[in-house]
Coordinates of C-alpha atoms in Angstrom, one line a residue:
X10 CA 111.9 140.3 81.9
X11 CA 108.8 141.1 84.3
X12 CA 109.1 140.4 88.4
X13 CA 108.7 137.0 89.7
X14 CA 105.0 135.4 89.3
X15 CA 103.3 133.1 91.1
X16 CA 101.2 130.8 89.5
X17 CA 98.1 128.1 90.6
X18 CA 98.4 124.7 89.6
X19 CA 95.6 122.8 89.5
X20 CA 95.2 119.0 89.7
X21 CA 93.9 116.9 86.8
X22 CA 92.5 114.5 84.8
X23 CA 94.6 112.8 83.0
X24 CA 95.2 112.2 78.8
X25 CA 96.0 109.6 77.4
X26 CA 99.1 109.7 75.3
X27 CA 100.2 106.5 73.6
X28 CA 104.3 106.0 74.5
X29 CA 105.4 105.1 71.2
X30 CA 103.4 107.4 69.4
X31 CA 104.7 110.1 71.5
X32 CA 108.7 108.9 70.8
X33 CA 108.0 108.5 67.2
X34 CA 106.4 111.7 66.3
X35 CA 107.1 114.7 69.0
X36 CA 109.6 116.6 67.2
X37 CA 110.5 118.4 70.8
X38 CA 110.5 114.7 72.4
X39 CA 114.0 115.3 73.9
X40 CA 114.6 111.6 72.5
X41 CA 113.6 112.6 69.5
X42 CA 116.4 115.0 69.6
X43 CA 118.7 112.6 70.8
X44 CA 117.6 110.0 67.9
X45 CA 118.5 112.7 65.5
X46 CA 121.9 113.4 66.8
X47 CA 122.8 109.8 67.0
X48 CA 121.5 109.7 63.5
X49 CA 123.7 112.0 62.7
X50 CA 127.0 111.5 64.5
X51 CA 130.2 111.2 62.1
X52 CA 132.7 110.7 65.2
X53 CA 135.6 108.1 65.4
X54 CA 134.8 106.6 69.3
X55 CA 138.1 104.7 69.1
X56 CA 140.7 107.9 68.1
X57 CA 141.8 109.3 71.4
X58 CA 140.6 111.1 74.0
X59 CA 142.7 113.9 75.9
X60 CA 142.6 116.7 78.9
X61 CA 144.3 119.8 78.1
X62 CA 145.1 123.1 80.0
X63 CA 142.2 125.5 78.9
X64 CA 143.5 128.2 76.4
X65 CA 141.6 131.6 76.7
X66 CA 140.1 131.2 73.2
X67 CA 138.5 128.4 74.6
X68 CA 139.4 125.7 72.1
X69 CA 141.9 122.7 71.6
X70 CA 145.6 123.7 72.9
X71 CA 148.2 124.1 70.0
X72 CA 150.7 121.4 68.9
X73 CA 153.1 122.3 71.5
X74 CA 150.6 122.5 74.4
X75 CA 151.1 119.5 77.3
X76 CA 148.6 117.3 77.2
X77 CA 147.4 115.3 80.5
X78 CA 145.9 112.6 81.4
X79 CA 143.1 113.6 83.9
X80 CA 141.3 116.5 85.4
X81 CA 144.1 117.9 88.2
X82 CA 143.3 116.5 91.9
X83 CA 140.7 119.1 93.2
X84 CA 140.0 116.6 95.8
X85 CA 140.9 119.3 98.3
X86 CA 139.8 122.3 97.4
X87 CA 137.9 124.4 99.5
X88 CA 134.4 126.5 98.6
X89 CA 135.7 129.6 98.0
X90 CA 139.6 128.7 96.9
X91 CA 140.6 128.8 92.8
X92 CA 142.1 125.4 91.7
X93 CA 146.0 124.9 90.7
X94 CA 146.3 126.6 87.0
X95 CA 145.9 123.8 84.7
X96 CA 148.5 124.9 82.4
X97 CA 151.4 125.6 85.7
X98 CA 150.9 121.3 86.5
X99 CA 150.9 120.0 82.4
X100 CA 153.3 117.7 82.0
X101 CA 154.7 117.7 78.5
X102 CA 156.3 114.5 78.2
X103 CA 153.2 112.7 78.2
X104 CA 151.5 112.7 74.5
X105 CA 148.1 112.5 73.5
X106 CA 148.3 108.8 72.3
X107 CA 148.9 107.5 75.6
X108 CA 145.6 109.1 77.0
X109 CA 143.0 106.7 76.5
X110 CA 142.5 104.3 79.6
X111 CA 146.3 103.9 79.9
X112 CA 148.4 104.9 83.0
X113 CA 150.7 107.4 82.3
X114 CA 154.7 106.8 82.3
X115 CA 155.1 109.4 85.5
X116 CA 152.1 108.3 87.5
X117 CA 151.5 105.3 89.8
X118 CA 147.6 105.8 88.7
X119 CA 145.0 106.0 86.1
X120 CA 143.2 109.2 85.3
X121 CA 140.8 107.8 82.9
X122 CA 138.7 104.2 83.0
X123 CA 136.5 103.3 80.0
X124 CA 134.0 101.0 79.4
X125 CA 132.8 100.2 76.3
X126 CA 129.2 98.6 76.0
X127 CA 127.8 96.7 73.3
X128 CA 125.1 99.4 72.4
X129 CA 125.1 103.4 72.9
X130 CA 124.6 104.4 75.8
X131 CA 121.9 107.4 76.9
X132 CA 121.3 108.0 80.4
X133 CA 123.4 106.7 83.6
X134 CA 123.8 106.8 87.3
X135 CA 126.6 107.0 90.2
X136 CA 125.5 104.8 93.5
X137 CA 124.9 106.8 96.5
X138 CA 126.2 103.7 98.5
X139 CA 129.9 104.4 100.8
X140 CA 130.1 101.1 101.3
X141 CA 133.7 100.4 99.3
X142 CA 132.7 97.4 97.5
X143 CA 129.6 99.2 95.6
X144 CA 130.8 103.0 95.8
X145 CA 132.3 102.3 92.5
X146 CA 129.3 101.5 90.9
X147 CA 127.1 102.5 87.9
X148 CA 124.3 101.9 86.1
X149 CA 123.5 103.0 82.4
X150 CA 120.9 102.6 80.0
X151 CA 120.8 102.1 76.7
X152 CA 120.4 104.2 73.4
X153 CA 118.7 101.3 71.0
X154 CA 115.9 103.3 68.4
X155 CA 113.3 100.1 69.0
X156 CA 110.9 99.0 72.3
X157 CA 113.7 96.4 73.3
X158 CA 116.4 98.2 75.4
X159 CA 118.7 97.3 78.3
X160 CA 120.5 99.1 81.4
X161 CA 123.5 97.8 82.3
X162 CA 125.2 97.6 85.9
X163 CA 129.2 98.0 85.9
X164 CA 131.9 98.5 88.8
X165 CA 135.3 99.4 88.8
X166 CA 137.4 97.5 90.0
X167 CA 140.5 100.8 90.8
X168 CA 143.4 98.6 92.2
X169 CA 143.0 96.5 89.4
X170 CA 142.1 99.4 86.5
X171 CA 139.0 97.3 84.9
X172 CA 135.4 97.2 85.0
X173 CA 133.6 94.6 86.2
X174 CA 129.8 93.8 84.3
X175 CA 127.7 92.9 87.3
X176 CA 124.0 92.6 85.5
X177 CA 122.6 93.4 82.6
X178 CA 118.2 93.7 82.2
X179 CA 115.6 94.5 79.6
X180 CA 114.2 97.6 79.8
X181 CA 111.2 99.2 77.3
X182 CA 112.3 102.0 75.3
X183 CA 115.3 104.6 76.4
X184 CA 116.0 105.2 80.0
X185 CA 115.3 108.8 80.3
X186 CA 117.0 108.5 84.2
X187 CA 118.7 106.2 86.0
X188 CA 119.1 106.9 89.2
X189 CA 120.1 105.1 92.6
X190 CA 118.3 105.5 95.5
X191 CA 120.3 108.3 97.3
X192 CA 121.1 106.4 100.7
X193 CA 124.4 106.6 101.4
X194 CA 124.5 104.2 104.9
X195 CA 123.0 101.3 103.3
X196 CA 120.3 101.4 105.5
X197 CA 117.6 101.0 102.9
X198 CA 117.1 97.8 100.3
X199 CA 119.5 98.2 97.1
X200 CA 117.4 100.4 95.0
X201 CA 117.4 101.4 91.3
X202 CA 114.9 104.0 89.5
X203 CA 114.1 104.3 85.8
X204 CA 112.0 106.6 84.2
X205 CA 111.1 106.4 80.4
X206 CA 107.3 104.8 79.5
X207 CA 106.8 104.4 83.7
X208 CA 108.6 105.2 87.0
X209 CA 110.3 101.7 87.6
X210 CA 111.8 100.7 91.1
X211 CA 114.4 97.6 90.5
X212 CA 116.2 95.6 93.3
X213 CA 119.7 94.8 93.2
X214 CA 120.5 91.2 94.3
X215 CA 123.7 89.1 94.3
X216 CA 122.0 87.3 91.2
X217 CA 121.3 90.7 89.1
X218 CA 118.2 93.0 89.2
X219 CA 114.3 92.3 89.9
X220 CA 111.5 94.5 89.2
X221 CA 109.6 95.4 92.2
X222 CA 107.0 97.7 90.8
X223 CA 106.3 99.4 87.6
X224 CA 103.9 102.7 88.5
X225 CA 101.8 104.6 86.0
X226 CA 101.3 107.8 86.5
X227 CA 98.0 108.2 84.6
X228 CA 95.2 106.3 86.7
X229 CA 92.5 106.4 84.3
X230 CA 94.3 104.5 81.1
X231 CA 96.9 102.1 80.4
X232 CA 98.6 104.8 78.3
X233 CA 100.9 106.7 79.5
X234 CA 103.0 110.2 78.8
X235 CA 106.5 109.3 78.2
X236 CA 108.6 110.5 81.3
X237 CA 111.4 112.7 80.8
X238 CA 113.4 112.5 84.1
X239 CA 113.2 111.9 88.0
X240 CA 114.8 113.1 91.4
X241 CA 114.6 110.9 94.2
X242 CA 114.3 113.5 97.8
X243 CA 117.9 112.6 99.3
X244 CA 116.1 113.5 103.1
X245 CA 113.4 112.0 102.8
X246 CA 113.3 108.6 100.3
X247 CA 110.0 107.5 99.9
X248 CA 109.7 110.5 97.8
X249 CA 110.5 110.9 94.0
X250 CA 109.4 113.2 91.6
X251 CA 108.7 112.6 87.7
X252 CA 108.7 114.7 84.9
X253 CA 106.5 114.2 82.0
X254 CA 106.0 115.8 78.6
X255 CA 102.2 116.1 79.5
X256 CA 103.4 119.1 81.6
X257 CA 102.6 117.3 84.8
X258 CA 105.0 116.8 88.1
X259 CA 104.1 113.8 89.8
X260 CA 105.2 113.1 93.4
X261 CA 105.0 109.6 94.2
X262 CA 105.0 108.1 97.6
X263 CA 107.4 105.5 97.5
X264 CA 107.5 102.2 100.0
X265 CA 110.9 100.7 99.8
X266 CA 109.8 97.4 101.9
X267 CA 111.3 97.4 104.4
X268 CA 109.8 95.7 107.9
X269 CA 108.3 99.3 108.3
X270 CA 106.8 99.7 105.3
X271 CA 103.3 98.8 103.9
X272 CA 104.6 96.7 101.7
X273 CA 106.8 94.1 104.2
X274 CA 104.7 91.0 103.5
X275 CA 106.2 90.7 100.6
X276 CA 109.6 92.5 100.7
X277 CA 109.4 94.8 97.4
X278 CA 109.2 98.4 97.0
X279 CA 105.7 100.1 95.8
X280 CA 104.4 103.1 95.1
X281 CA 101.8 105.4 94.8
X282 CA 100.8 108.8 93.6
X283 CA 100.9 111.3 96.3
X284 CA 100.5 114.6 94.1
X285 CA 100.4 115.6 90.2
X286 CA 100.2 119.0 89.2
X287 CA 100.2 120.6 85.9
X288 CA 103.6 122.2 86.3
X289 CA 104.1 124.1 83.3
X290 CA 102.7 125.6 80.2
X291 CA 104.5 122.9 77.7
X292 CA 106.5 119.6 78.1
X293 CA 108.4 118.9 81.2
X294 CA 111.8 118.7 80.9
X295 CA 113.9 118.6 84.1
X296 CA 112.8 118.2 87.8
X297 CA 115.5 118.1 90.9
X298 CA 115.1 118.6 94.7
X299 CA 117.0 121.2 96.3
X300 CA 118.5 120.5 100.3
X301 CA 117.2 124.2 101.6
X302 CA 115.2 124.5 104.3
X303 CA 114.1 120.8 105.7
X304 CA 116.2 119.2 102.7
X305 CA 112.8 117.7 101.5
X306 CA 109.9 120.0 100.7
X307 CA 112.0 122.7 97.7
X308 CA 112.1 121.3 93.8
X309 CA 112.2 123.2 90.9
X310 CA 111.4 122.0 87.0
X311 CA 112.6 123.2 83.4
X312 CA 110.5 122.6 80.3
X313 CA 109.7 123.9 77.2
X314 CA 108.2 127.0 78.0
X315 CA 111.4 128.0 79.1
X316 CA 111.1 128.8 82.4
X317 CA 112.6 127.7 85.8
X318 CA 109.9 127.2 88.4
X319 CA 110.4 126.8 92.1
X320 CA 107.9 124.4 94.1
X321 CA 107.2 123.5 98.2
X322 CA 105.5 119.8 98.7
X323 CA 103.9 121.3 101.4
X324 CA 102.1 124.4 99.3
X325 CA 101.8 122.9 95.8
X326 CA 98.9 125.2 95.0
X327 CA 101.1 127.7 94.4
X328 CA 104.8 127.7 92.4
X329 CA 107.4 130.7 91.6
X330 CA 109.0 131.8 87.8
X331 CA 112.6 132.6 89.3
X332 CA 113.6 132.6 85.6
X333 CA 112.5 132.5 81.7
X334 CA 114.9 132.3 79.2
X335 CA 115.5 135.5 77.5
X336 CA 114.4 133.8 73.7
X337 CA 111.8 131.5 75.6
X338 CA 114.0 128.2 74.1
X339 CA 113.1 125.4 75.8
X340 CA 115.2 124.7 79.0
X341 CA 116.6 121.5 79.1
X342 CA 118.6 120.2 82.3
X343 CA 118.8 121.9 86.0
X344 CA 121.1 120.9 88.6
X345 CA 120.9 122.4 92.2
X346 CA 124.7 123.6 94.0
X347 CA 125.2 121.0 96.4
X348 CA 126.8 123.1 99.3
X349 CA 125.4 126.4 98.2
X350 CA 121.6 125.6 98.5
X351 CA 120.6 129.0 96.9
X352 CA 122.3 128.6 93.8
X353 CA 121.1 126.4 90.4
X354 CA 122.7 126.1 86.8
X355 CA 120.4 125.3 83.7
X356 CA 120.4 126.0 79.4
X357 CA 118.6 125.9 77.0
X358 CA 117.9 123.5 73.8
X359 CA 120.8 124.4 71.4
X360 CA 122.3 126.3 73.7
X361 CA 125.9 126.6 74.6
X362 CA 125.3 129.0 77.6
X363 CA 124.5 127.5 81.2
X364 CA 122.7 130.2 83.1
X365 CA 123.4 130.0 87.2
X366 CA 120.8 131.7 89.5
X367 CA 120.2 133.0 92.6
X368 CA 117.0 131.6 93.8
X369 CA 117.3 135.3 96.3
X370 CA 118.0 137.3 92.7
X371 CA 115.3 135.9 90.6
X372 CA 114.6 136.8 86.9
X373 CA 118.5 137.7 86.4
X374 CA 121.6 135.2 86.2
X375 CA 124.2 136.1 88.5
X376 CA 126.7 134.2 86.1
X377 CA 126.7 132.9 82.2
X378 CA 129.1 130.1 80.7
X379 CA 129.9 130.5 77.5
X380 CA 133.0 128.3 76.6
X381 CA 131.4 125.4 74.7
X382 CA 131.4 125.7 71.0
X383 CA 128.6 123.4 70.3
X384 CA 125.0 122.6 72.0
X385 CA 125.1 121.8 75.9
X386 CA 124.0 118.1 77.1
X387 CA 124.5 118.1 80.9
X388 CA 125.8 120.0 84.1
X389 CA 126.5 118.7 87.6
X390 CA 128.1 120.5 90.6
X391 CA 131.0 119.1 92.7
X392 CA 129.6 117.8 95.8
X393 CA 132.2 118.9 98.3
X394 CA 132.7 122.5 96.9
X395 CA 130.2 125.4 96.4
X396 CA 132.1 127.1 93.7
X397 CA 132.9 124.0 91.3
X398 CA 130.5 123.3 88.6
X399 CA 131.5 120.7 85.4
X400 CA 129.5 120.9 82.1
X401 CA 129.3 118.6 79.0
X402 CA 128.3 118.9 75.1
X403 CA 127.9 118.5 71.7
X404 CA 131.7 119.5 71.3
X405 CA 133.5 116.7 73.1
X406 CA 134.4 118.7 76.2
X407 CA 133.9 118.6 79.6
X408 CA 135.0 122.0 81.1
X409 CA 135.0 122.5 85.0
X410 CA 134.6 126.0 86.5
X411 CA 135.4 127.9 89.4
X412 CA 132.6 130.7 90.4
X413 CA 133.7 131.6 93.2
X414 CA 134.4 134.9 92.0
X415 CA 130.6 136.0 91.0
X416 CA 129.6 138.1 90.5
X417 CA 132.4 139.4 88.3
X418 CA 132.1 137.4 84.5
X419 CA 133.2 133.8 84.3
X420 CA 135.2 134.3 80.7
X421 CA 137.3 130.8 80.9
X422 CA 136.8 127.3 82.7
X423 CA 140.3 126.2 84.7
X424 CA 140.3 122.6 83.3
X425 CA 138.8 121.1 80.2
X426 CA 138.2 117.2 78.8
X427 CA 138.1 116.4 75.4
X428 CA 136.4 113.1 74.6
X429 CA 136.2 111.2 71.8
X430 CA 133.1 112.0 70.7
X431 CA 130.0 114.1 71.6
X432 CA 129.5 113.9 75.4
X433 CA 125.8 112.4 76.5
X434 CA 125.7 112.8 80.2
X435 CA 128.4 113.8 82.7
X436 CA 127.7 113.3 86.9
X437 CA 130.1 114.0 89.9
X438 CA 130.0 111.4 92.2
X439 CA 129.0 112.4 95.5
X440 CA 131.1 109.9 97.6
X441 CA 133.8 110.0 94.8
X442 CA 134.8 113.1 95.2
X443 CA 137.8 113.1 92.6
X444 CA 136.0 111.7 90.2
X445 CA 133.4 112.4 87.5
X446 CA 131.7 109.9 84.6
X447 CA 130.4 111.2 81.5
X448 CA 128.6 109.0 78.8
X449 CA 129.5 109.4 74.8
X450 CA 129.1 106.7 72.2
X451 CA 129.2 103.2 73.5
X452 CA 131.1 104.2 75.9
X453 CA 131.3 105.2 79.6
X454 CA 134.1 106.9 80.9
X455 CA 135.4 107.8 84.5
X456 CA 137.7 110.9 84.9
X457 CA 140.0 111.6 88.1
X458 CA 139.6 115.1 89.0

């Protein structure tokens, strides 16, 4: 692989790409390739799901093995310090069959909360919010192969072991993101984001959800290029950044209306486009903010062309390849460490590798991740801890890691989840800090960690 380049970015005039024609027919549409493996899905999503010690080999344990009911408490491990050994804390009088949403006989507590929805679900969200009675909270979209399409808000209700369906609204096509606005002192309205045909802002009210605007990121048509995910800048929030298949990054200004904002006359959030760039060579796959620096001005994207490609707001002229993937497959997710701002996981389509980076080592990964034993669907990193990361896929598993030890080889995670069918999404909460949600099926599930 060749030293880092640079590369100019110009600004543009944009296409116009019909939505549905764009979801129907772009074989590398990443809901295309969703579609497909729905399509295709054999999986029981009622047989049950388990967490077992990780064996070296990397699969299910034998027979004999202890099975438990949740990730072990990590809740206070330090960045830097190796978890409890899964397999020294498995207790082997519980048995698999007990391990779906049930309490287990030797704990006061539940490990694992499902909720089943009435469709399948895609993308979903944790709230940012530390306020008790809405840290607790989701919100999912659904996976429904027509224009008609819903996200759902849930809550769990932990004392009492149940969700709690708070609203449910129409949304066009897939949700490619859902995401909260990141404010965790409620001083800003109660915000939801969308991404799929347009960026969507949604209120949250006692009565359900209201649309406050619906934003277009091509100016010059009423068609637009489907969007394939978002980041909303956790310093600064009247910024949030798109992804599109077009190969643009947009940054849009947002105004949440609040008595400050332009928009206070009539209360709602708006927006506008503050920049669009063409980003990359092919689709857009991935774009996430990173807290180095001011907290506000560093993102980097993932796309087709199979590059990671590092951005500042405030020189946008300009971006850096810190990465390519070594068989130029398209590069699907990225996630940015949370404590450890110099440090980003991301893989490939069909991939069961997660690459993690050095944004001060470009071009080589300082560690690979090779457990999974069938294409990867999501990462996230533990919020509290620099050296825990969690990854999803294709082959039912959730594995969490420790890296602390880079840059000698990862060769096994310490824990592992097995759901019940392939895994769609999985998120850390950031105020949760023991717990994790991952999507599969119809269902949504919440894991203690």
């Amino acid at each position: 692989m060749g030293p880092v380049t640079s590369e100019n970015h110009g600004f543009i005039d944009r296409s116009s790409l019909e939505c549905s024609e764009v979801l129907r027919e772009d074989p590398t549409s990443l809901l295309a390739h969703r579609s497909k493996k729905k399509q295709s899905q054999k999986h029981k999503l009622d047989s049950a799901a388990t967490l077992y010690p990780v064996q070296m080999s990397g699969g299910p344990p034998p027979a004999s093995a202890g099975i438990r009911h949740g990730f072990l408490d990590m809740g206070h491990a330090m960045p830097g310090d190796s978890m409890k050994s899964a397999s020294s804390s498995a207790d082997p009088s519980v048995t698999p069959s007990a391990a779906v949403g049930s309490a287990a006989s030797t704990s006061k507590r539940k490990e694992i909360y499902r909720f089943d929805a009435p469709f399948d679900l895609y993308s979903f969200g944790w709230s940012y919010n530390a306020d008790p009675a809405r840290k607790f909270r989701l919100a999912t979209g659904s996976f429904i192969q027509e224009y008609n399409n819903k996200v759902m808000v849930v809550q769990l209700d932990e004392p009492e072991g149940e969700f709690r369906h708070l609203c449910t609204f129409d949304h066009p096509y897939p949700t490619t993101k859902v995401m909260w606005i990141p404010d965790q002192k409620g001083v800003y309205p109660d915000l939801l984001a969308t991404t799929g045909d347009y960026l969507r802002i949604w209120r949250m009210g006692e009565h359900g959800a209201t649309l406050d605007c619906q934003l277009n990121n091509n100016r010059t048509s009423e068609y637009c290029a489907p969007l394939t995910s978002a980041d909303w800048n956790e310093t600064d929030m009247s910024i949030i950044a798109t992804s599109s298949i077009d190969t643009t990054i947009t940054i849009w200004q947002i105004e949440t209306g609040q008595a400050v904002g332009h928009y206070a006359g009539t209360g709602k959030a708006d927006g506008n486009v503050k920049t669009q760039l063409i980003a990359h060579d092919k689709e857009v796959y991935d774009v996430a903010f990173s807290q180095m620096g001011s907290g506000k001005d560093t993102f980097a994207s993932v796309g087709a062309d199979g590059s990671v490609r590092m951005f500042d707001l405030r020189h946008l002229e300009h971006s850096t390849i810190i990465f390519e993937e070594p068989e130029r497959k398209p590069l699907l997710k990225l996630a940015w460490n949370k404590q450890d701002h110099n440090y980003l996981a991301t893989f490939g389509h069909d991939s069961k590798e997660v690459f993690i980076l050095d944004t001060r080592i470009p071009c080589t990964p300082v560690a690979r991740l090779e457990n999974h034993r069938a294409a990867l669907t999501g990462v996230t990193w533990a919020p509290h801890s620099s050296s825990h990361i969690c990854t999803a896929g294709e082959d039912c598993q959730a594995l969490i890691w420790d890296i602390h030890e880079m840059p000698k080889p990862i060769d096994d995670p310490i824990l592992a989840y097995q759901a019940a069918a392939e895994i769609g999404e999985v998120h850390w909460s950031t105020q949760l800090t023991d717990f994790i949600a991952i999507s599969y099926g119809k269902s949504l599930e919440i894991l203690r960690v």
